[in-house]
mmCIF file with all atom_site columns, C-alpha atoms in Angstrom:
data_model
loop_
_atom_site.group_PDB
_atom_site.id
_atom_site.type_symbol
_atom_site.label_atom_id
_atom_site.label_alt_id
_atom_site.label_comp_id
_atom_site.label_asym_id
_atom_site.label_entity_id
_atom_site.label_seq_id
_atom_site.pdbx_PDB_ins_code
_atom_site.Cartn_x
_atom_site.Cartn_y
_atom_site.Cartn_z
_atom_site.occupancy
_atom_site.B_iso_or_equiv
_atom_site.pdbx_formal_charge
_atom_site.auth_seq_id
_atom_site.auth_comp_id
_atom_site.auth_asym_id
_atom_site.auth_atom_id
_atom_site.pdbx_PDB_model_num
ATOM 1   C CA . MET A 1 1   ? 27.653 26.400 -2.883  1.00 75.00 ? 1   MET A CA 1
ATOM 2   C CA . THR A 1 2   ? 29.133 23.866 -5.921  1.00 90.00 ? 2   THR A CA 1
ATOM 3   C CA . SER A 1 3   ? 30.501 20.987 -4.896  1.00 96.00 ? 3   SER A CA 1
ATOM 4   C CA . ILE A 1 4   ? 33.613 19.991 -7.153  1.00 97.00 ? 4   ILE A CA 1
ATOM 5   C CA . THR A 1 5   ? 34.357 16.477 -7.598  1.00 97.00 ? 5   THR A CA 1
ATOM 6   C CA . LEU A 1 6   ? 37.324 14.437 -9.143  1.00 98.00 ? 6   LEU A CA 1
ATOM 7   C CA . VAL A 1 7   ? 37.184 11.148 -11.133 1.00 98.00 ? 7   VAL A CA 1
ATOM 8   C CA . GLN A 1 8   ? 39.590 9.083  -13.442 1.00 98.00 ? 8   GLN A CA 1
ATOM 9   C CA . GLY A 1 9   ? 38.008 7.986  -16.319 1.00 97.00 ? 9   GLY A CA 1
ATOM 10  C CA . ASP A 1 10  ? 36.210 8.611  -19.886 1.00 97.00 ? 10  ASP A CA 1
ATOM 11  C CA . ILE A 1 11  ? 33.860 11.641 -19.936 1.00 98.00 ? 11  ILE A CA 1
ATOM 12  C CA . THR A 1 12  ? 31.838 10.090 -22.402 1.00 98.00 ? 12  THR A CA 1
ATOM 13  C CA . ARG A 1 13  ? 30.543 7.443  -19.783 1.00 97.00 ? 13  ARG A CA 1
ATOM 14  C CA . GLN A 1 14  ? 29.345 10.301 -17.358 1.00 98.00 ? 14  GLN A CA 1
ATOM 15  C CA . HIS A 1 15  ? 26.164 10.921 -16.591 1.00 98.00 ? 15  HIS A CA 1
ATOM 16  C CA . ALA A 1 16  ? 25.544 14.388 -15.760 1.00 98.00 ? 16  ALA A CA 1
ATOM 17  C CA . ASP A 1 17  ? 22.831 17.212 -17.103 1.00 98.00 ? 17  ASP A CA 1
ATOM 18  C CA . ALA A 1 18  ? 26.087 18.720 -19.294 1.00 98.00 ? 18  ALA A CA 1
ATOM 19  C CA . LEU A 1 19  ? 29.168 17.319 -20.610 1.00 98.00 ? 19  LEU A CA 1
ATOM 20  C CA . VAL A 1 20  ? 31.859 20.004 -21.480 1.00 98.00 ? 20  VAL A CA 1
ATOM 21  C CA . ASN A 1 21  ? 33.635 19.209 -24.878 1.00 98.00 ? 21  ASN A CA 1
ATOM 22  C CA . ALA A 1 22  ? 37.042 20.580 -25.165 1.00 97.00 ? 22  ALA A CA 1
ATOM 23  C CA . ALA A 1 23  ? 36.219 21.168 -29.122 1.00 97.00 ? 23  ALA A CA 1
ATOM 24  C CA . ASN A 1 24  ? 37.779 23.271 -31.857 1.00 93.00 ? 24  ASN A CA 1
ATOM 25  C CA . SER A 1 25  ? 36.459 26.191 -33.293 1.00 95.00 ? 25  SER A CA 1
ATOM 26  C CA . SER A 1 26  ? 34.529 24.553 -36.378 1.00 95.00 ? 26  SER A CA 1
ATOM 27  C CA . LEU A 1 27  ? 32.457 22.477 -34.015 1.00 95.00 ? 27  LEU A CA 1
ATOM 28  C CA . LEU A 1 28  ? 32.547 19.854 -36.264 1.00 92.00 ? 28  LEU A CA 1
ATOM 29  C CA . GLY A 1 29  ? 34.725 17.266 -34.377 1.00 90.00 ? 29  GLY A CA 1
ATOM 30  C CA . GLY A 1 30  ? 38.162 16.479 -33.951 1.00 88.00 ? 30  GLY A CA 1
ATOM 31  C CA . GLY A 1 31  ? 40.689 14.445 -32.084 1.00 89.00 ? 31  GLY A CA 1
ATOM 32  C CA . GLY A 1 32  ? 40.848 13.711 -28.375 1.00 92.00 ? 32  GLY A CA 1
ATOM 33  C CA . VAL A 1 33  ? 37.564 14.664 -26.342 1.00 94.00 ? 33  VAL A CA 1
ATOM 34  C CA . ASP A 1 34  ? 36.112 16.555 -29.301 1.00 96.00 ? 34  ASP A CA 1
ATOM 35  C CA . GLY A 1 35  ? 36.370 13.269 -31.117 1.00 95.00 ? 35  GLY A CA 1
ATOM 36  C CA . ALA A 1 36  ? 35.138 11.106 -28.531 1.00 96.00 ? 36  ALA A CA 1
ATOM 37  C CA . ILE A 1 37  ? 32.403 12.719 -27.550 1.00 97.00 ? 37  ILE A CA 1
ATOM 38  C CA . HIS A 1 38  ? 31.103 13.058 -31.223 1.00 97.00 ? 38  HIS A CA 1
ATOM 39  C CA . ARG A 1 39  ? 31.568 9.758  -31.888 1.00 96.00 ? 39  ARG A CA 1
ATOM 40  C CA . ARG A 1 40  ? 29.688 8.615  -28.645 1.00 97.00 ? 40  ARG A CA 1
ATOM 41  C CA . GLY A 1 41  ? 27.088 10.931 -28.949 1.00 97.00 ? 41  GLY A CA 1
ATOM 42  C CA . GLY A 1 42  ? 26.027 10.317 -32.612 1.00 97.00 ? 42  GLY A CA 1
ATOM 43  C CA . PRO A 1 43  ? 25.148 12.130 -35.325 1.00 97.00 ? 43  PRO A CA 1
ATOM 44  C CA . ALA A 1 44  ? 22.199 14.565 -33.471 1.00 98.00 ? 44  ALA A CA 1
ATOM 45  C CA . ILE A 1 45  ? 25.295 16.638 -32.101 1.00 97.00 ? 45  ILE A CA 1
ATOM 46  C CA . LEU A 1 46  ? 26.863 16.950 -35.403 1.00 96.00 ? 46  LEU A CA 1
ATOM 47  C CA . ALA A 1 47  ? 23.954 17.913 -37.151 1.00 97.00 ? 47  ALA A CA 1
ATOM 48  C CA . GLU A 1 48  ? 23.373 20.506 -34.199 1.00 97.00 ? 48  GLU A CA 1
ATOM 49  C CA . CYS A 1 49  ? 26.921 21.830 -34.503 1.00 97.00 ? 49  CYS A CA 1
ATOM 50  C CA . ARG A 1 50  ? 26.346 22.608 -38.421 1.00 96.00 ? 50  ARG A CA 1
ATOM 51  C CA . ALA A 1 51  ? 23.137 24.160 -37.661 1.00 96.00 ? 51  ALA A CA 1
ATOM 52  C CA . LEU A 1 52  ? 25.469 26.786 -35.309 1.00 96.00 ? 52  LEU A CA 1
ATOM 53  C CA . ARG A 1 53  ? 27.618 27.136 -37.934 1.00 94.00 ? 53  ARG A CA 1
ATOM 54  C CA . ALA A 1 54  ? 25.203 28.014 -40.401 1.00 95.00 ? 54  ALA A CA 1
ATOM 55  C CA . SER A 1 55  ? 23.802 30.730 -38.209 1.00 94.00 ? 55  SER A CA 1
ATOM 56  C CA . ARG A 1 56  ? 25.564 32.343 -35.298 1.00 92.00 ? 56  ARG A CA 1
ATOM 57  C CA . TYR A 1 57  ? 28.941 30.993 -35.667 1.00 94.00 ? 57  TYR A CA 1
ATOM 58  C CA . GLY A 1 58  ? 29.324 30.857 -39.348 1.00 93.00 ? 58  GLY A CA 1
ATOM 59  C CA . LYS A 1 59  ? 33.476 31.730 -38.383 1.00 93.00 ? 59  LYS A CA 1
ATOM 60  C CA . GLY A 1 60  ? 33.572 29.165 -35.795 1.00 95.00 ? 60  GLY A CA 1
ATOM 61  C CA . LEU A 1 61  ? 33.368 29.414 -31.915 1.00 97.00 ? 61  LEU A CA 1
ATOM 62  C CA . PRO A 1 62  ? 35.705 31.825 -30.743 1.00 97.00 ? 62  PRO A CA 1
ATOM 63  C CA . THR A 1 63  ? 38.444 30.963 -28.018 1.00 97.00 ? 63  THR A CA 1
ATOM 64  C CA . GLY A 1 64  ? 36.716 30.669 -24.609 1.00 98.00 ? 64  GLY A CA 1
ATOM 65  C CA . GLN A 1 65  ? 33.365 30.883 -25.336 1.00 98.00 ? 65  GLN A CA 1
ATOM 66  C CA . ALA A 1 66  ? 30.707 28.142 -24.854 1.00 98.00 ? 66  ALA A CA 1
ATOM 67  C CA . VAL A 1 67  ? 27.721 26.778 -26.788 1.00 98.00 ? 67  VAL A CA 1
ATOM 68  C CA . ALA A 1 68  ? 25.277 24.049 -26.072 1.00 98.00 ? 68  ALA A CA 1
ATOM 69  C CA . THR A 1 69  ? 23.885 21.438 -28.125 1.00 98.00 ? 69  THR A CA 1
ATOM 70  C CA . THR A 1 70  ? 22.355 18.019 -27.617 1.00 98.00 ? 70  THR A CA 1
ATOM 71  C CA . ALA A 1 71  ? 23.813 15.230 -26.197 1.00 98.00 ? 71  ALA A CA 1
ATOM 72  C CA . GLY A 1 72  ? 22.418 12.366 -28.318 1.00 98.00 ? 72  GLY A CA 1
ATOM 73  C CA . GLU A 1 73  ? 23.056 9.596  -27.080 1.00 98.00 ? 73  GLU A CA 1
ATOM 74  C CA . LEU A 1 74  ? 25.370 10.241 -24.357 1.00 98.00 ? 74  LEU A CA 1
ATOM 75  C CA . ASP A 1 75  ? 24.202 9.970  -20.791 1.00 98.00 ? 75  ASP A CA 1
ATOM 76  C CA . ALA A 1 76  ? 23.384 13.808 -20.705 1.00 98.00 ? 76  ALA A CA 1
ATOM 77  C CA . ARG A 1 77  ? 21.045 16.114 -21.570 1.00 98.00 ? 77  ARG A CA 1
ATOM 78  C CA . TRP A 1 78  ? 23.399 18.368 -23.220 1.00 98.00 ? 78  TRP A CA 1
ATOM 79  C CA . VAL A 1 79  ? 27.004 18.848 -24.433 1.00 98.00 ? 79  VAL A CA 1
ATOM 80  C CA . ILE A 1 80  ? 28.419 22.316 -23.590 1.00 98.00 ? 80  ILE A CA 1
ATOM 81  C CA . HIS A 1 81  ? 31.126 23.150 -26.525 1.00 98.00 ? 81  HIS A CA 1
ATOM 82  C CA . THR A 1 82  ? 33.667 25.520 -25.405 1.00 98.00 ? 82  THR A CA 1
ATOM 83  C CA . VAL A 1 83  ? 37.025 26.287 -27.466 1.00 97.00 ? 83  VAL A CA 1
ATOM 84  C CA . GLY A 1 84  ? 40.222 25.971 -25.126 1.00 97.00 ? 84  GLY A CA 1
ATOM 85  C CA . PRO A 1 85  ? 43.597 28.412 -26.137 1.00 98.00 ? 85  PRO A CA 1
ATOM 86  C CA . VAL A 1 86  ? 46.598 26.713 -27.446 1.00 96.00 ? 86  VAL A CA 1
ATOM 87  C CA . TRP A 1 87  ? 49.382 27.031 -24.674 1.00 97.00 ? 87  TRP A CA 1
ATOM 88  C CA . SER A 1 88  ? 51.971 29.743 -25.702 1.00 96.00 ? 88  SER A CA 1
ATOM 89  C CA . PRO A 1 89  ? 55.481 29.920 -23.853 1.00 94.00 ? 89  PRO A CA 1
ATOM 90  C CA . ALA A 1 90  ? 55.517 33.427 -25.198 1.00 97.00 ? 90  ALA A CA 1
ATOM 91  C CA . GLU A 1 91  ? 51.961 34.791 -24.452 1.00 97.00 ? 91  GLU A CA 1
ATOM 92  C CA . ASP A 1 92  ? 49.672 34.361 -21.496 1.00 97.00 ? 92  ASP A CA 1
ATOM 93  C CA . ARG A 1 93  ? 46.697 32.911 -22.546 1.00 97.00 ? 93  ARG A CA 1
ATOM 94  C CA . SER A 1 94  ? 45.302 31.822 -19.100 1.00 98.00 ? 94  SER A CA 1
ATOM 95  C CA . HIS A 1 95  ? 42.138 34.051 -19.151 1.00 98.00 ? 95  HIS A CA 1
ATOM 96  C CA . LEU A 1 96  ? 41.121 32.465 -21.937 1.00 98.00 ? 96  LEU A CA 1
ATOM 97  C CA . LEU A 1 97  ? 41.392 29.046 -20.424 1.00 98.00 ? 97  LEU A CA 1
ATOM 98  C CA . ALA A 1 98  ? 39.632 30.430 -17.347 1.00 98.00 ? 98  ALA A CA 1
ATOM 99  C CA . SER A 1 99  ? 36.704 31.935 -19.624 1.00 98.00 ? 99  SER A CA 1
ATOM 100 C CA . CYS A 1 100 ? 36.006 28.312 -21.300 1.00 98.00 ? 100 CYS A CA 1
ATOM 101 C CA . TYR A 1 101 ? 35.137 27.465 -17.249 1.00 98.00 ? 101 TYR A CA 1
ATOM 102 C CA . ARG A 1 102 ? 33.368 30.287 -16.604 1.00 98.00 ? 102 ARG A CA 1
ATOM 103 C CA . GLU A 1 103 ? 31.379 30.252 -19.680 1.00 98.00 ? 103 GLU A CA 1
ATOM 104 C CA . SER A 1 104 ? 30.359 26.914 -19.677 1.00 98.00 ? 104 SER A CA 1
ATOM 105 C CA . LEU A 1 105 ? 29.142 27.211 -16.425 1.00 98.00 ? 105 LEU A CA 1
ATOM 106 C CA . ARG A 1 106 ? 27.155 30.213 -17.566 1.00 98.00 ? 106 ARG A CA 1
ATOM 107 C CA . VAL A 1 107 ? 25.752 28.409 -20.256 1.00 98.00 ? 107 VAL A CA 1
ATOM 108 C CA . ALA A 1 108 ? 25.187 25.310 -17.812 1.00 98.00 ? 108 ALA A CA 1
ATOM 109 C CA . GLY A 1 109 ? 23.128 27.619 -15.588 1.00 97.00 ? 109 GLY A CA 1
ATOM 110 C CA . GLU A 1 110 ? 20.787 29.157 -18.485 1.00 98.00 ? 110 GLU A CA 1
ATOM 111 C CA . LEU A 1 111 ? 20.114 25.498 -19.445 1.00 98.00 ? 111 LEU A CA 1
ATOM 112 C CA . GLY A 1 112 ? 19.065 24.947 -15.944 1.00 98.00 ? 112 GLY A CA 1
ATOM 113 C CA . ALA A 1 113 ? 22.165 22.026 -15.271 1.00 98.00 ? 113 ALA A CA 1
ATOM 114 C CA . ARG A 1 114 ? 22.557 20.938 -11.962 1.00 98.00 ? 114 ARG A CA 1
ATOM 115 C CA . THR A 1 115 ? 25.617 18.595 -12.881 1.00 98.00 ? 115 THR A CA 1
ATOM 116 C CA . VAL A 1 116 ? 28.279 19.230 -15.167 1.00 98.00 ? 116 VAL A CA 1
ATOM 117 C CA . ALA A 1 117 ? 31.348 17.240 -16.273 1.00 98.00 ? 117 ALA A CA 1
ATOM 118 C CA . PHE A 1 118 ? 34.594 18.817 -17.469 1.00 98.00 ? 118 PHE A CA 1
ATOM 119 C CA . PRO A 1 119 ? 37.541 17.496 -18.980 1.00 98.00 ? 119 PRO A CA 1
ATOM 120 C CA . ALA A 1 120 ? 40.837 19.302 -18.667 1.00 98.00 ? 120 ALA A CA 1
ATOM 121 C CA . ILE A 1 121 ? 40.581 21.620 -21.300 1.00 98.00 ? 121 ILE A CA 1
ATOM 122 C CA . SER A 1 122 ? 43.730 22.718 -23.753 1.00 97.00 ? 122 SER A CA 1
ATOM 123 C CA . THR A 1 123 ? 45.639 19.831 -22.188 1.00 97.00 ? 123 THR A CA 1
ATOM 124 C CA . GLY A 1 124 ? 45.580 17.365 -25.142 1.00 92.00 ? 124 GLY A CA 1
ATOM 125 C CA . VAL A 1 125 ? 46.674 18.633 -28.701 1.00 91.00 ? 125 VAL A CA 1
ATOM 126 C CA . TYR A 1 126 ? 46.863 22.275 -27.350 1.00 93.00 ? 126 TYR A CA 1
ATOM 127 C CA . ARG A 1 127 ? 49.525 21.339 -25.280 1.00 94.00 ? 127 ARG A CA 1
ATOM 128 C CA . TRP A 1 128 ? 48.534 23.677 -21.873 1.00 97.00 ? 128 TRP A CA 1
ATOM 129 C CA . PRO A 1 129 ? 51.050 21.995 -18.778 1.00 98.00 ? 129 PRO A CA 1
ATOM 130 C CA . MET A 1 130 ? 48.432 19.773 -16.653 1.00 98.00 ? 130 MET A CA 1
ATOM 131 C CA . ALA A 1 131 ? 49.387 21.597 -13.326 1.00 97.00 ? 131 ALA A CA 1
ATOM 132 C CA . ASP A 1 132 ? 48.808 25.093 -14.931 1.00 98.00 ? 132 ASP A CA 1
ATOM 133 C CA . ALA A 1 133 ? 45.659 23.869 -16.316 1.00 98.00 ? 133 ALA A CA 1
ATOM 134 C CA . ALA A 1 134 ? 44.387 22.605 -13.040 1.00 98.00 ? 134 ALA A CA 1
ATOM 135 C CA . ARG A 1 135 ? 45.089 25.588 -11.256 1.00 97.00 ? 135 ARG A CA 1
ATOM 136 C CA . ILE A 1 136 ? 43.154 27.743 -13.697 1.00 98.00 ? 136 ILE A CA 1
ATOM 137 C CA . ALA A 1 137 ? 40.334 25.269 -14.195 1.00 98.00 ? 137 ALA A CA 1
ATOM 138 C CA . VAL A 1 138 ? 39.817 24.559 -10.267 1.00 97.00 ? 138 VAL A CA 1
ATOM 139 C CA . GLU A 1 139 ? 39.989 28.482 -9.557  1.00 97.00 ? 139 GLU A CA 1
ATOM 140 C CA . ALA A 1 140 ? 37.830 29.261 -12.533 1.00 98.00 ? 140 ALA A CA 1
ATOM 141 C CA . VAL A 1 141 ? 35.178 27.053 -10.999 1.00 98.00 ? 141 VAL A CA 1
ATOM 142 C CA . ARG A 1 142 ? 35.339 28.220 -7.513  1.00 96.00 ? 142 ARG A CA 1
ATOM 143 C CA . THR A 1 143 ? 35.199 31.951 -8.143  1.00 97.00 ? 143 THR A CA 1
ATOM 144 C CA . THR A 1 144 ? 32.515 31.765 -10.741 1.00 97.00 ? 144 THR A CA 1
ATOM 145 C CA . PRO A 1 145 ? 28.725 32.008 -9.443  1.00 96.00 ? 145 PRO A CA 1
ATOM 146 C CA . THR A 1 146 ? 26.417 29.541 -10.360 1.00 97.00 ? 146 THR A CA 1
ATOM 147 C CA . ALA A 1 147 ? 23.503 27.767 -9.829  1.00 95.00 ? 147 ALA A CA 1
ATOM 148 C CA . VAL A 1 148 ? 25.201 24.600 -11.144 1.00 98.00 ? 148 VAL A CA 1
ATOM 149 C CA . GLU A 1 149 ? 25.061 22.194 -7.680  1.00 98.00 ? 149 GLU A CA 1
ATOM 150 C CA . GLU A 1 150 ? 28.213 19.900 -8.722  1.00 98.00 ? 150 GLU A CA 1
ATOM 151 C CA . VAL A 1 151 ? 31.032 20.211 -11.077 1.00 98.00 ? 151 VAL A CA 1
ATOM 152 C CA . ARG A 1 152 ? 32.965 17.199 -12.161 1.00 98.00 ? 152 ARG A CA 1
ATOM 153 C CA . PHE A 1 153 ? 36.385 17.343 -13.519 1.00 98.00 ? 153 PHE A CA 1
ATOM 154 C CA . VAL A 1 154 ? 36.624 13.857 -15.594 1.00 98.00 ? 154 VAL A CA 1
ATOM 155 C CA . LEU A 1 155 ? 40.155 13.333 -15.665 1.00 98.00 ? 155 LEU A CA 1
ATOM 156 C CA . PHE A 1 156 ? 42.007 10.780 -18.257 1.00 94.00 ? 156 PHE A CA 1
ATOM 157 C CA . ASP A 1 157 ? 44.677 9.493  -16.683 1.00 95.00 ? 157 ASP A CA 1
ATOM 158 C CA . THR A 1 158 ? 46.687 9.303  -13.037 1.00 97.00 ? 158 THR A CA 1
ATOM 159 C CA . SER A 1 159 ? 48.637 12.470 -13.564 1.00 95.00 ? 159 SER A CA 1
ATOM 160 C CA . ALA A 1 160 ? 45.793 14.630 -14.824 1.00 97.00 ? 160 ALA A CA 1
ATOM 161 C CA . TYR A 1 161 ? 43.888 13.206 -11.690 1.00 98.00 ? 161 TYR A CA 1
ATOM 162 C CA . GLU A 1 162 ? 46.795 13.986 -8.980  1.00 97.00 ? 162 GLU A CA 1
ATOM 163 C CA . ALA A 1 163 ? 47.296 17.533 -10.793 1.00 97.00 ? 163 ALA A CA 1
ATOM 164 C CA . PHE A 1 164 ? 43.779 18.659 -9.920  1.00 97.00 ? 164 PHE A CA 1
ATOM 165 C CA . ALA A 1 165 ? 43.605 16.865 -6.758  1.00 97.00 ? 165 ALA A CA 1
ATOM 166 C CA . ARG A 1 166 ? 46.528 18.614 -5.551  1.00 95.00 ? 166 ARG A CA 1
ATOM 167 C CA . HIS A 1 167 ? 44.892 22.154 -6.653  1.00 92.00 ? 167 HIS A CA 1
ATOM 168 C CA . LEU A 1 168 ? 41.650 20.884 -5.358  1.00 92.00 ? 168 LEU A CA 1
ATOM 169 C CA . SER A 1 169 ? 43.130 20.092 -2.031  1.00 89.00 ? 169 SER A CA 1
ATOM 170 C CA . GLY A 1 170 ? 45.163 23.526 -1.898  1.00 76.00 ? 170 GLY A CA 1
ATOM 171 C CA . ARG A 1 171 ? 48.541 22.016 -1.886  1.00 60.00 ? 171 ARG A CA 1
#
């Protein structure tokens, strides 16, 4: 059984086997969590991302998929990059957001990771409403079979932490 914990803080300061990066499809860094992971992790992450773009992901990583690289200078073994969907009031893309969590757990399992730290995927510049993102994330993690022992949601601020806490407790 996978335990789920919540932490308020900076995902780049976490110690875990794998840190999940809310990446953009280019895999070449960006803003928010993506930029922070690339900055703190150093050039080794970008080098592996460039190699992935030159081989398997020439057109970029598709939304809802996940791929791993080294964690560089982060306190982890791997970074699992996943591309969240942009929120749309006109189209239900929740299956893509859930896929980010499921695919990241699948990759983590293949790597042998026992602890995985997730950010609140798609809630920054992709504008996914926090309460809905928390519901989707918690449900996806709870229902995905995995050998991962601990999933840690690392939430940047109090409102994100509280939204995830409400869904984790079933309120």
